[in-house]
Short mmCIF file of C-alpha atoms and ligand atoms in Angstrom, two decimals:
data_model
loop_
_atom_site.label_atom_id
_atom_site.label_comp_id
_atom_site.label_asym_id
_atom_site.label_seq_id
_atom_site.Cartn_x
_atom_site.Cartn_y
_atom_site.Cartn_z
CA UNK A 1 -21.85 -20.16 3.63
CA UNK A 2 -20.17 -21.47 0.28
CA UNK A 3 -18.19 -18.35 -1.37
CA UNK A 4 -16.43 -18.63 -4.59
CA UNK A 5 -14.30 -16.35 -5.50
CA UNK A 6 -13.72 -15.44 -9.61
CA UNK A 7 -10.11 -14.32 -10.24
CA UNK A 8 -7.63 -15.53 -8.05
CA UNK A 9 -5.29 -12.22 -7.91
CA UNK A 10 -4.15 -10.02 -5.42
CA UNK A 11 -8.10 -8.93 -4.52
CA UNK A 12 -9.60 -12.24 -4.88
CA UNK A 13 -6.91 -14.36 -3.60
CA UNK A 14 -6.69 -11.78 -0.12
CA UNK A 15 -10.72 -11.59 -0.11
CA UNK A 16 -11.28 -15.48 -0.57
CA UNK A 17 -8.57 -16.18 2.54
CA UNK A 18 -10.01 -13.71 5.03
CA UNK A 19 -13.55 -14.97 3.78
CA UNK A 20 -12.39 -18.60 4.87
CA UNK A 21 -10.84 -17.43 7.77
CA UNK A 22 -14.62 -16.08 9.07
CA UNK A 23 -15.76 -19.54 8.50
CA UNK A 24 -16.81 -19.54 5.65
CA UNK A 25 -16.51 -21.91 3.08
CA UNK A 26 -14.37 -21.09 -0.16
CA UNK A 27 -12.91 -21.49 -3.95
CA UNK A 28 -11.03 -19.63 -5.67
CA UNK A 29 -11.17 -20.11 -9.32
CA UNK A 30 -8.74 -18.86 -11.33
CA UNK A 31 -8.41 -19.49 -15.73
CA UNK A 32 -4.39 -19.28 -14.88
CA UNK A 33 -3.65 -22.73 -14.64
CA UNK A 34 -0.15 -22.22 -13.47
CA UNK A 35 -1.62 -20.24 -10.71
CA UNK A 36 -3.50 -22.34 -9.23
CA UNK A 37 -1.56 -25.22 -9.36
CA UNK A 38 0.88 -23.44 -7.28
CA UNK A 39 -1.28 -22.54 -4.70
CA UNK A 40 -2.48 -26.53 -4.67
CA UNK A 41 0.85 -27.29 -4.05
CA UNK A 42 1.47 -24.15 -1.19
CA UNK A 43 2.71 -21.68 -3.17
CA UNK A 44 1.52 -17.87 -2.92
CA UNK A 45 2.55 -16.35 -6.02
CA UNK A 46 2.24 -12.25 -4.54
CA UNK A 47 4.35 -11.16 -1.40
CA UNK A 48 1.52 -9.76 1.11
CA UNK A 49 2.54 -9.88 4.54
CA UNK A 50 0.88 -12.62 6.80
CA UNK A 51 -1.24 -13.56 3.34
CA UNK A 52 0.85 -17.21 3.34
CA UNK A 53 -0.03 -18.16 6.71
CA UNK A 54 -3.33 -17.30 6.38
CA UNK A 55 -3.79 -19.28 2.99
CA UNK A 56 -1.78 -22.64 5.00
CA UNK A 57 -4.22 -22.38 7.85
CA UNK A 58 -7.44 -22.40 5.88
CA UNK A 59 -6.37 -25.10 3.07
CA UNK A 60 -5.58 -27.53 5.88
CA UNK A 61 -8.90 -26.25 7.83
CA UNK A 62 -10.09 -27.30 4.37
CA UNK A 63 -12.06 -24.22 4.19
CA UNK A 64 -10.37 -22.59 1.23
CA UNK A 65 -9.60 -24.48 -2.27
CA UNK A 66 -8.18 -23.47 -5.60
CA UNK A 67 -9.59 -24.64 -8.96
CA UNK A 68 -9.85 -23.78 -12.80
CA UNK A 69 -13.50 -25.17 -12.78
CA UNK A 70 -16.48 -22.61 -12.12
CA UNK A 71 -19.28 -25.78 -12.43
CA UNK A 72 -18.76 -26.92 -9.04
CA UNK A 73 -18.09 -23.90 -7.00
CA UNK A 74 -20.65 -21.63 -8.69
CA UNK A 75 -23.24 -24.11 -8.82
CA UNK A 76 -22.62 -24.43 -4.65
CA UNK A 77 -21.97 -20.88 -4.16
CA UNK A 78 -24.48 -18.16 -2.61
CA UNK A 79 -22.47 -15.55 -3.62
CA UNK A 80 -19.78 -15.56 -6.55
CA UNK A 81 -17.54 -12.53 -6.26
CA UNK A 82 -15.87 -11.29 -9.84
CA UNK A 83 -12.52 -10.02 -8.65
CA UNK A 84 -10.50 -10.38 -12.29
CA UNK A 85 -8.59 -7.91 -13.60
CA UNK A 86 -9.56 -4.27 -15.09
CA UNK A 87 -6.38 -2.85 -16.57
CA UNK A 88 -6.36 0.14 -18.45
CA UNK A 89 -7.71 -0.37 -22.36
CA UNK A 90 -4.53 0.07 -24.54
CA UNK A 91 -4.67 3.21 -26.29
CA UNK A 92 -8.01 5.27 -24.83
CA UNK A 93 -7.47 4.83 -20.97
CA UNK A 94 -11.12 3.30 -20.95
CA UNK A 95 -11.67 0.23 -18.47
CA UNK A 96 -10.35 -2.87 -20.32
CA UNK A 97 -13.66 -4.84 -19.22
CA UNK A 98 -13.35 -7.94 -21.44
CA UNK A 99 -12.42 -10.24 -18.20
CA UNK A 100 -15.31 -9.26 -16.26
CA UNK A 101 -17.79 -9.88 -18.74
CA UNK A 102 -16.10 -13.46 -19.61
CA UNK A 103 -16.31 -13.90 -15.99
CA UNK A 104 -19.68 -13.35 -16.29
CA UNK A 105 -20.73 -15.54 -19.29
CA UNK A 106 -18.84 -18.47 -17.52
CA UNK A 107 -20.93 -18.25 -14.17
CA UNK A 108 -24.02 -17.92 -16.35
CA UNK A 109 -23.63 -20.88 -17.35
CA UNK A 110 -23.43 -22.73 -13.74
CA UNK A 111 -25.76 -20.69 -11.75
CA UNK A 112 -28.20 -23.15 -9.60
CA UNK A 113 -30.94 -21.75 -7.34
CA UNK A 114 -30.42 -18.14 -6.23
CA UNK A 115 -27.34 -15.99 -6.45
CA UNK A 116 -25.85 -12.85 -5.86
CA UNK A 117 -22.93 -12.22 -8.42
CA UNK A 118 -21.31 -10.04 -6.58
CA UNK A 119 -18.30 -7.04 -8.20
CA UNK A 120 -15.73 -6.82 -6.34
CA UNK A 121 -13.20 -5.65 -8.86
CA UNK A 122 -13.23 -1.68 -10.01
CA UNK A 123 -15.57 -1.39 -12.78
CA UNK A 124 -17.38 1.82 -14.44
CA UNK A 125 -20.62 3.49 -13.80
CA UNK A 126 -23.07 1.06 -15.42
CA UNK A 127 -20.90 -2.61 -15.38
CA UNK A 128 -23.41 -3.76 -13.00
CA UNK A 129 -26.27 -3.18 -15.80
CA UNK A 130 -23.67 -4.67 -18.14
CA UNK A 131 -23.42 -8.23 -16.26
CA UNK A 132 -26.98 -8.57 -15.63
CA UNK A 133 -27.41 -8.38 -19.32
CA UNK A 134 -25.08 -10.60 -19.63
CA UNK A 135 -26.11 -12.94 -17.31
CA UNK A 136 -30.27 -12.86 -18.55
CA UNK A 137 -28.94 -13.22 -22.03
CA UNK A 138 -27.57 -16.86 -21.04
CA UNK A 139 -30.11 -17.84 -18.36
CA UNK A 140 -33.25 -16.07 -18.77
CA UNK A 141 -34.68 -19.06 -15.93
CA UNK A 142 -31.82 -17.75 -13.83
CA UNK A 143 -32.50 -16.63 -10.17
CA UNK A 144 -29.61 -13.77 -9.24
CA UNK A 145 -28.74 -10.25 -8.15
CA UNK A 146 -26.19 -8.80 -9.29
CA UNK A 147 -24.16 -6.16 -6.77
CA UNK A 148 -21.58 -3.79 -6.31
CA UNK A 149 -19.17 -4.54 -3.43
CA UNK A 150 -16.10 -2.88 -4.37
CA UNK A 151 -12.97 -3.22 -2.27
CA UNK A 152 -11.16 -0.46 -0.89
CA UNK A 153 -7.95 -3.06 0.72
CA UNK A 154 -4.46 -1.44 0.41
CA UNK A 155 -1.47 -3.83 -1.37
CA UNK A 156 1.38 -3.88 2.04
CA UNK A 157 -1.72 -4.04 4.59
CA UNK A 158 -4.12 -6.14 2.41
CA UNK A 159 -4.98 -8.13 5.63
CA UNK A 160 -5.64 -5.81 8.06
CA UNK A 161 -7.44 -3.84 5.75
CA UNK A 162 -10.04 -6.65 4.70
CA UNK A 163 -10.32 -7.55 8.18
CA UNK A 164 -10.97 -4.00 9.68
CA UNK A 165 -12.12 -1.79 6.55
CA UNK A 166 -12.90 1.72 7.72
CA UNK A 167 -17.28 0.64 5.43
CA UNK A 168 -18.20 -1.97 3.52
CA UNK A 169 -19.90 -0.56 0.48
CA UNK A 170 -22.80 -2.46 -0.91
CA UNK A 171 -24.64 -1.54 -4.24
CA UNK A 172 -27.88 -3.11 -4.62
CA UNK A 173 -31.75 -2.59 -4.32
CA UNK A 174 -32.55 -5.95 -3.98
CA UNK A 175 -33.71 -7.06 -0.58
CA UNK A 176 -32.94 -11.01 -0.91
CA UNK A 177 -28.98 -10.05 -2.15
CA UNK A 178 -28.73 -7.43 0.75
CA UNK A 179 -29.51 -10.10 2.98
CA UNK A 180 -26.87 -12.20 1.22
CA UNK A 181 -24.61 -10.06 1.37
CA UNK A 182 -25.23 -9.19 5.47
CA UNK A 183 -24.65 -13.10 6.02
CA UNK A 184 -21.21 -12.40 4.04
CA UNK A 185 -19.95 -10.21 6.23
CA UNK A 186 -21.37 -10.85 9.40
CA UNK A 187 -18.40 -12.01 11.11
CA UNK A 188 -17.41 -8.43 10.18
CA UNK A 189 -20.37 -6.73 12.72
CA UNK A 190 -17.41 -7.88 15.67
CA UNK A 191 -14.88 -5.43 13.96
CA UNK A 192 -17.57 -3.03 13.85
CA UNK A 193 -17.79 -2.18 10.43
CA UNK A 194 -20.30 -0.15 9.10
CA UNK A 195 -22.04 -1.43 5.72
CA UNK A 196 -23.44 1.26 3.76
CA UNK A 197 -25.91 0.34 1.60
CA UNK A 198 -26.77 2.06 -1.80
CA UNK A 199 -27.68 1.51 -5.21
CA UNK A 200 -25.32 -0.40 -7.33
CA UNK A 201 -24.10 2.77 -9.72
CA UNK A 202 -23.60 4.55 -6.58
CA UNK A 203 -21.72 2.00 -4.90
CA UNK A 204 -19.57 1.99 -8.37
CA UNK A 205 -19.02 5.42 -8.64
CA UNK A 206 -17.99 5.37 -4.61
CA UNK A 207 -14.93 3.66 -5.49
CA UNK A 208 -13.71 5.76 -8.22
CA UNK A 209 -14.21 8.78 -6.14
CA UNK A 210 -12.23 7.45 -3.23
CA UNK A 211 -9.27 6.70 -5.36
CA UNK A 212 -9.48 9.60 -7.35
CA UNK A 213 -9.27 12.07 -4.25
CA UNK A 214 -6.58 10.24 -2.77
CA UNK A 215 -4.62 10.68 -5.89
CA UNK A 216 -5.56 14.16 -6.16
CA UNK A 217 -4.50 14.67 -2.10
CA UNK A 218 -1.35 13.22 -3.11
CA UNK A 219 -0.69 15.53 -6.37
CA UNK A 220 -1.61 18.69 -4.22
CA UNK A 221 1.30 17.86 -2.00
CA UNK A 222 3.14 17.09 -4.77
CA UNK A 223 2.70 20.82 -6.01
CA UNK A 224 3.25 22.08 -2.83
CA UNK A 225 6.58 20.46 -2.50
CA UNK A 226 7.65 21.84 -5.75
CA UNK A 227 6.69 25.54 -4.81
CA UNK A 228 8.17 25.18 -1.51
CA UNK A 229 11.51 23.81 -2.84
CA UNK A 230 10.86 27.64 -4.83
CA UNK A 231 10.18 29.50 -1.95
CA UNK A 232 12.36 28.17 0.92
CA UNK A 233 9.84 25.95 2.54
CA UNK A 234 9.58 22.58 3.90
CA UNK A 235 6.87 20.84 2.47
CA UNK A 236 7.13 18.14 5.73
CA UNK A 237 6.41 20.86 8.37
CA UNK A 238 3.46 22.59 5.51
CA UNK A 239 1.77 19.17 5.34
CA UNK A 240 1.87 18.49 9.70
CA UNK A 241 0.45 21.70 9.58
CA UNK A 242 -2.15 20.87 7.27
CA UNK A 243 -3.10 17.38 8.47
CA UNK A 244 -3.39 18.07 12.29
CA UNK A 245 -7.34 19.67 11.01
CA UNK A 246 -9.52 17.52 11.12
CA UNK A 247 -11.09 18.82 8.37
CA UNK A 248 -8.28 17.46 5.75
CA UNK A 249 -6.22 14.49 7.85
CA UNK A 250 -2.92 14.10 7.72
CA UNK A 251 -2.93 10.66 5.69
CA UNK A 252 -1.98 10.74 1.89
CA UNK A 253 -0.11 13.89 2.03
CA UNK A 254 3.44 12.64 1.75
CA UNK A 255 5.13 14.36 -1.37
CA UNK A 256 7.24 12.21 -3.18
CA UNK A 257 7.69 10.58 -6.33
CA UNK A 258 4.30 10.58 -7.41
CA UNK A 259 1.21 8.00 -7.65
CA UNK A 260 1.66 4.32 -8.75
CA UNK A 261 0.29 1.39 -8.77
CA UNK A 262 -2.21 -0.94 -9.56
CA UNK A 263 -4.97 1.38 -8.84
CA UNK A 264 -4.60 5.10 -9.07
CA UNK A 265 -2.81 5.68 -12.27
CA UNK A 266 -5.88 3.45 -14.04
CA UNK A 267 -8.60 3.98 -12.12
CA UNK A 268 -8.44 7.80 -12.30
CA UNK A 269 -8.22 7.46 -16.14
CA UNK A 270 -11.05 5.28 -16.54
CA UNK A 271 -12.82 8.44 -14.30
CA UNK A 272 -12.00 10.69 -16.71
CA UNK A 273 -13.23 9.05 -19.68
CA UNK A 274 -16.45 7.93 -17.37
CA UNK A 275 -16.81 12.03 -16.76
CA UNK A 276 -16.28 12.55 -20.54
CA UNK A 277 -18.74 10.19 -22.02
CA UNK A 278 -21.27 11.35 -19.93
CA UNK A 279 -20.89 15.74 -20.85
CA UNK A 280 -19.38 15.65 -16.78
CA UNK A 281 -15.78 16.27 -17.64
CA UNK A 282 -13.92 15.93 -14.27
CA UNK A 283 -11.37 18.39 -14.86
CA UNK A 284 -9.66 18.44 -11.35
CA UNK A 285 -8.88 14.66 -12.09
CA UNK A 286 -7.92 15.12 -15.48
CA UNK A 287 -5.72 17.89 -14.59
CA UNK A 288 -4.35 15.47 -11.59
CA UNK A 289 -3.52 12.55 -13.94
CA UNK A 290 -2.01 14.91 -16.11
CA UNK A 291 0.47 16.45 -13.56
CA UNK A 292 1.35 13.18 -12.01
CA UNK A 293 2.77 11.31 -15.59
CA UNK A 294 5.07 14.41 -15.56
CA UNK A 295 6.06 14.70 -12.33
CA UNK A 296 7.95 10.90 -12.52
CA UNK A 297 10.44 11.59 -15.51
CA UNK A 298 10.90 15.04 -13.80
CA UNK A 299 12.17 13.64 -10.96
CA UNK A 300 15.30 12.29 -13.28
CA UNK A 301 16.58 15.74 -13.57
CA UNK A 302 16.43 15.71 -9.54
CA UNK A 303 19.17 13.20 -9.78
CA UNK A 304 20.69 15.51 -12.43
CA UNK A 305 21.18 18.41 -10.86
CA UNK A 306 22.56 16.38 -7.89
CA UNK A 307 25.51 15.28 -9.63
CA UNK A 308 26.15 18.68 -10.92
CA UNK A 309 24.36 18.92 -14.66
CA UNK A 310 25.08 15.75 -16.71
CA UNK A 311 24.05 11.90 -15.87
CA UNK A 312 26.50 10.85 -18.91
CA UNK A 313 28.65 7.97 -17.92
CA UNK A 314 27.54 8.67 -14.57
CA UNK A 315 26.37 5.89 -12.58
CA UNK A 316 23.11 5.54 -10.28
CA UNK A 317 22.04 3.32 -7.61
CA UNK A 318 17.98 3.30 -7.21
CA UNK A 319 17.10 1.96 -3.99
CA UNK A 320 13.43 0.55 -4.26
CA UNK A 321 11.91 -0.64 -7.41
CA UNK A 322 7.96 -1.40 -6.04
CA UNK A 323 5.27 1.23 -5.96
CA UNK A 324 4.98 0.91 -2.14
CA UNK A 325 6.56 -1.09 0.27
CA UNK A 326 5.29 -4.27 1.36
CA UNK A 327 4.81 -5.65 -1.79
CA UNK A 328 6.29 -7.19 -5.23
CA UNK A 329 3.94 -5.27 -7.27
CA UNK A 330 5.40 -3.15 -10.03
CA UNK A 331 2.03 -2.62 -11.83
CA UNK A 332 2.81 0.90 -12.75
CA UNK A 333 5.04 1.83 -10.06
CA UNK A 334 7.31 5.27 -10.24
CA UNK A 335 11.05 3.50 -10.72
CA UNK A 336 9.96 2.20 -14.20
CA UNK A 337 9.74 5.90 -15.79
CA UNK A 338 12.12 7.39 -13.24
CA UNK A 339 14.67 4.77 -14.65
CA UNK A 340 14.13 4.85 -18.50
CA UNK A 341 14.51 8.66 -17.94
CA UNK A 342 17.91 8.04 -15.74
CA UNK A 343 19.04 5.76 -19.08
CA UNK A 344 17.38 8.34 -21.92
CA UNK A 345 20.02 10.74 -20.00
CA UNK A 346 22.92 8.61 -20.10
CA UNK A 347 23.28 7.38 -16.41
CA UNK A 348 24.33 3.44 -15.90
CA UNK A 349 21.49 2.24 -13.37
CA UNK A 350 22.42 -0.15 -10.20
CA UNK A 351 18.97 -1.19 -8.14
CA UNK A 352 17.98 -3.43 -5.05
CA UNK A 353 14.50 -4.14 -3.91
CA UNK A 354 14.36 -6.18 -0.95
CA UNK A 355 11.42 -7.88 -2.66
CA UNK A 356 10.44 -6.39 -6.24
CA UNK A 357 13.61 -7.62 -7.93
CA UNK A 358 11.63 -10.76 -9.52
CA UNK A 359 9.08 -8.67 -11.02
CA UNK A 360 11.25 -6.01 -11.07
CA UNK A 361 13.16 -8.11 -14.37
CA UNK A 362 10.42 -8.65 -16.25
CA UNK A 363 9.96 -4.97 -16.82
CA UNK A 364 12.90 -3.60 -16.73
CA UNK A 365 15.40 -6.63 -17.51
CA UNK A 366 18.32 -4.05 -18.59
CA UNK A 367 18.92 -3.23 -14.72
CA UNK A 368 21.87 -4.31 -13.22
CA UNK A 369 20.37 -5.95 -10.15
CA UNK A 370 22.49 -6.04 -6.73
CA UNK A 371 22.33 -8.05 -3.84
CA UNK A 372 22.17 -5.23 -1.16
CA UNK A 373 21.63 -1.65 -0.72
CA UNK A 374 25.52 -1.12 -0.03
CA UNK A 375 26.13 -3.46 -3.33
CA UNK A 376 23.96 -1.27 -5.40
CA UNK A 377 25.93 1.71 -4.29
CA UNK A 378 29.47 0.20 -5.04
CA UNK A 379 30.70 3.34 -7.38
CA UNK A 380 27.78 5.07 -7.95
CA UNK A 381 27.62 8.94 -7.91
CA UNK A 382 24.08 9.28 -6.76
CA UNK A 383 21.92 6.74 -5.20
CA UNK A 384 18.21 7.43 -5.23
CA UNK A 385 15.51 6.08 -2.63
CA UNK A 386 12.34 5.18 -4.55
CA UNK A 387 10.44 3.44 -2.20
CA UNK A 388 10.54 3.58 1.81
CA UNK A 389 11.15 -0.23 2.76
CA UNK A 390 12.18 0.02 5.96
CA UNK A 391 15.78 -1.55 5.49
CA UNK A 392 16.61 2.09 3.98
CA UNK A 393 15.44 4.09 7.37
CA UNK A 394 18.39 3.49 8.83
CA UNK A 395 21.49 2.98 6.18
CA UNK A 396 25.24 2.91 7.55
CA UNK A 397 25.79 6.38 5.97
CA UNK A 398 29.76 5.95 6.27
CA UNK A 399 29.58 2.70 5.11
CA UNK A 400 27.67 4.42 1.91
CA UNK A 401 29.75 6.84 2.07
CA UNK A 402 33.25 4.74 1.76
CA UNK A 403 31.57 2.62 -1.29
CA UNK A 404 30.22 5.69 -3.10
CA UNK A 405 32.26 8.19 -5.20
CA UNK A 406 34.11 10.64 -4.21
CA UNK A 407 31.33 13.53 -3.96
CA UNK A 408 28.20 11.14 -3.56
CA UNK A 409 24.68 12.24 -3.91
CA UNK A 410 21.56 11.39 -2.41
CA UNK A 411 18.73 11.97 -3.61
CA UNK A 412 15.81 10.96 -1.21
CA UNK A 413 12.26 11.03 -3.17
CA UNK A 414 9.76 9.87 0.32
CA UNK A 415 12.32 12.27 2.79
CA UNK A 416 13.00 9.52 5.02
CA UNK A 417 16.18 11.36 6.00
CA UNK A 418 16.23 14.79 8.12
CA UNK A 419 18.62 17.18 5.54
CA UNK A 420 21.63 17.85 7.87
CA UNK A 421 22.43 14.55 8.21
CA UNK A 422 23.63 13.69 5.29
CA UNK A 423 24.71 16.95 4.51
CA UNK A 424 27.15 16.53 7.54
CA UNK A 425 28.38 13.58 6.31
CA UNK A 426 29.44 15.45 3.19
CA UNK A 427 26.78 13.99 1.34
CA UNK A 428 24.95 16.62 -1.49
CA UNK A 429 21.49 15.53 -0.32
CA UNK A 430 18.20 16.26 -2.21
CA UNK A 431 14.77 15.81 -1.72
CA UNK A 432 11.39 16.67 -1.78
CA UNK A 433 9.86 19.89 -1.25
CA UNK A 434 12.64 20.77 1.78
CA UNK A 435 15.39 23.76 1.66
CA UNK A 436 18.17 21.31 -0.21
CA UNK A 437 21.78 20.86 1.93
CA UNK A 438 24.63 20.69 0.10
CA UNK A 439 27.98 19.98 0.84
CA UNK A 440 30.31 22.93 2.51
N1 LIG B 1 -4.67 -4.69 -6.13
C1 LIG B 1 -5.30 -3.86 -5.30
O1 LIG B 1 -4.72 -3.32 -4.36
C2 LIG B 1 -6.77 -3.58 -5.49
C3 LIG B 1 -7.47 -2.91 -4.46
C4 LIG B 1 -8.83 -2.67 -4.63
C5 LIG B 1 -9.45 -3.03 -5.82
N2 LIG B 1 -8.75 -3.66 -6.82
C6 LIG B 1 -9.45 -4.04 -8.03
O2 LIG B 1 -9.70 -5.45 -7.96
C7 LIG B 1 -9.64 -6.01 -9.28
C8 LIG B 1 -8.59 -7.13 -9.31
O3 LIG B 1 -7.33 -6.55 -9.05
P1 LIG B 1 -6.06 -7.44 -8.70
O4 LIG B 1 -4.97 -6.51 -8.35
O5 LIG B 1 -6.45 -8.51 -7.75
O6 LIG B 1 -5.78 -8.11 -10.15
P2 LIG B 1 -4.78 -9.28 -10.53
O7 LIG B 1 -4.32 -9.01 -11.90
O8 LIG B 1 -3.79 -9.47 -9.41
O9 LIG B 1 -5.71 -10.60 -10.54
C9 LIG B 1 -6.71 -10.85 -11.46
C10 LIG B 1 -6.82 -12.37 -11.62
O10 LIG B 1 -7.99 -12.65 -12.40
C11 LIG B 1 -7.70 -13.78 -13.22
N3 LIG B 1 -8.68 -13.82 -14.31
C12 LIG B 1 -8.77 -13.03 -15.41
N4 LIG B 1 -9.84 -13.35 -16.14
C13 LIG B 1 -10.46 -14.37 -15.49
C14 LIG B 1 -11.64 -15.12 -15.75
N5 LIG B 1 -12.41 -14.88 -16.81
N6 LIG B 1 -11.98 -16.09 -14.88
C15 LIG B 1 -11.21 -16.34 -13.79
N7 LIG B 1 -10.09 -15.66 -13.49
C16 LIG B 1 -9.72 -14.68 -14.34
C17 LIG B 1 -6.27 -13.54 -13.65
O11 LIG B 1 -5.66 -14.73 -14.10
C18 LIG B 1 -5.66 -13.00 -12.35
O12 LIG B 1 -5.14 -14.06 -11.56
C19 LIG B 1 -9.32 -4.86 -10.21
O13 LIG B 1 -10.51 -4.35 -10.74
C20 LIG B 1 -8.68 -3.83 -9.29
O14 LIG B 1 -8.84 -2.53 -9.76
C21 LIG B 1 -7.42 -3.94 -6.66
#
């Protein structure tokens, strides 16, 4: 089948790659010129583990190619996927929609024969409706269908994910594009992965739902944490016990910094103002988002309290920059307010990132950026874990301990690190929603 593939970003560029890799055949058009010359000349511009092989292999299969043109690979194409962008709209947390519906008014205008426009980016109860308009507006003599596919791939295990997704979700009534849309994902059937088929708002509103109760699964935990650190708990143990029912699952209840991301901290505000402009306020969400932009600057006084009151001239060294590991994102990822609040306070910030540190600089170019995790935590009085690569699992604590000053802090925001360690070590050790050891 001929696939092309509209937005050439972290969705579109993993979806268009495992798409080849079924067999099928590919573009992936992009309006970022830069972009795609790089990947014409081999270049992957996102870190995604395996995602560089599996680009290599299908270019020289000559399966997958990268273009700025939609003519040819639209007019070709029996299904054109939209996979652009949908930030957050500056100032009223609505979905900023203005790519998809450019998207749109550019493969109007090359659309041959029959079509499914397919939306695989996150878009609002009611986008699909949207497009369609869009789309009849341009060509009222065009044949298409448009659907909701959205994609529920996680940045770190993007691969996998696509490859093996727990459903496919596909939003449409009509019988030719479901049929499309089956030949898609055939290859898929092997993996044994159910499609669930639905109407196209449904299918919309699926997606929003699913990240939305993740976020809110991680914000409960969050608040647990917080009253266990009150009451002499440990949130670790409260969260074991919670997961091993069935009922709940044990996944996506690891306290820590709070959400990031590309995907949670906008998608659950676009919910919100979906809930509100339709008299369904979501309140549960709203209260979620809420607690979670709170819960990142309050983990600066964490560090604070670690070093005994004040952060002024004190020095930190933040291990982690990305929202997750696995990936250079920094789309909305925890260190950014974590460390404006650790410089609002006074403290000189150190970081490493095994992998962020590129993107890392263009939001936060005031860092002073190290080489290594023991680097970073030359002099410092506390050092901070953000996120959980796995180089941090296992640090030389006396080596860390020798570099650091003389009564070093850590404080350990996923609780990769069982308390007593460190605390033996004659570490003050903090972290998340577990009895804090301090130093004898
Ligand atoms: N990143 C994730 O983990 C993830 C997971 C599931 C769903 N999504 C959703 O998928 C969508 C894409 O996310 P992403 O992270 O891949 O975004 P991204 O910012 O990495 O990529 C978007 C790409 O679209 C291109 N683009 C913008 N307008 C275009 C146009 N008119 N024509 C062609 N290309 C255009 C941009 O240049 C960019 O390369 C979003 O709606 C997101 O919410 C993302």
């Amino acid at each position: 089948m001929h696939v092309a593939i509209i937005g050439t970003g972290y969705v579109g560029l993993v979806s268009g790659a495992c798409f080849a890799d079924f067999g099928h055949q590919v573009t992936c058009v992009d309006t970022d010129a830069d972009k795609i010359a790089a990947l014409n000349q081999g270049v992957v511009p996102i870190h995604e583990p395996g995602l560089a092989e599996l680009v290599s292999a299908n270019v020289r299969a000559q399966r997958l190619v990268f273009s700025t043109e939609f003519a040819g690979s639209v007019r070709r194409a029996e299904a054109v996927f939209i996979a652009v962008g949908t930030p957050s709209r500056r100032g009223d947390g609505h979905a900023d929609l203005s790519y998809v519906y450019a998207a749109a008014r550019d493969i109007a205008a090359e659309l041959r024969g029959f079509t499914v426009v397919v939306m695989k980016s996150t878009v609002p109860v009611g986008t699909g409706d949207e497009v369609e308009r869009i789309i009849r507006a341009a060509r009222p003599d065009a044949e298409f269908a448009v659907v909701s596919n959205p994609e529920f791939l996680r940045e770190g295990a993007a691969i996998r994910d696509f490859k093996h997704p727990d459903r496919i979700v596909v939003g449409s009534d009509d019988a030719r594009a479901r049929d499309v849309m089956a030949a898609v994902y055939r290859p898929l059937y092997l993996n044994a992965a159910p499609i669930l088929y639905t109407g196209r708002r449904t299918a919309e509103l699926i997606k929003y739902a699913a990240n939305a109760f993740l976020a809110t699964k991680i914000t409960f935990i969050n608040e647990i944490a917080d009253l266990c650190e009150r009451v002499g708990a440990d949130v670790q143990d409260v969260a074991r016990g919670m997961g091993l029912d069935n009922r709940i699952g044990g996944k996506f209840l690891h306290a820590g910094a709070g959400y990031g991301g590309s995907c949670f901290p906008k998608d659950t505000l676009a919910l919100i103002k979906t809930g509100q402009d339709h008299e369904a306020p979501l309140r549960i969400v709203e209260t979620v988002a809420h607690v979670n932009e709170t819960r990142k600057r309050a983990m600066a006084r964490k560090v604070v309290s670690a070093v005994g009151g004040s952060l002024r001239g004190k020095t930190v060294a933040v291990l982690g920059l990305t929202f997750k590991p696995n990936t250079d994102d920094m789309r909305d990822a925890p260190s950014i307010p974590l460390i404006t609040a650790l410089h609002d306070m006074g403290a000189k910030v150190r970081a490493y990132d095994p992998i962020g540190m590129e993107q890392a600089k263009k939001v936060l170019p005031e860092l002073t950026y190290c080489e290594d995790a023991y680097e970073c935590a030359k002099g410092a009085d506390a050092l901070v874990i953000v996120t959980e690569w796995e180089q941090f699992r296992a640090l030389d604590l006396d080596r860390l301990k020798e570099v650091m000053t003389e009564r070093p802090a850590v404080v350990d925001l996923r609780n990769i690190y069982p308390p007593g360690d460190l605390a033996q070590r004659g570490f003050i050790y903090e972290s998340i929603g577990r009895p804090s050891r301090r130093e004898k």
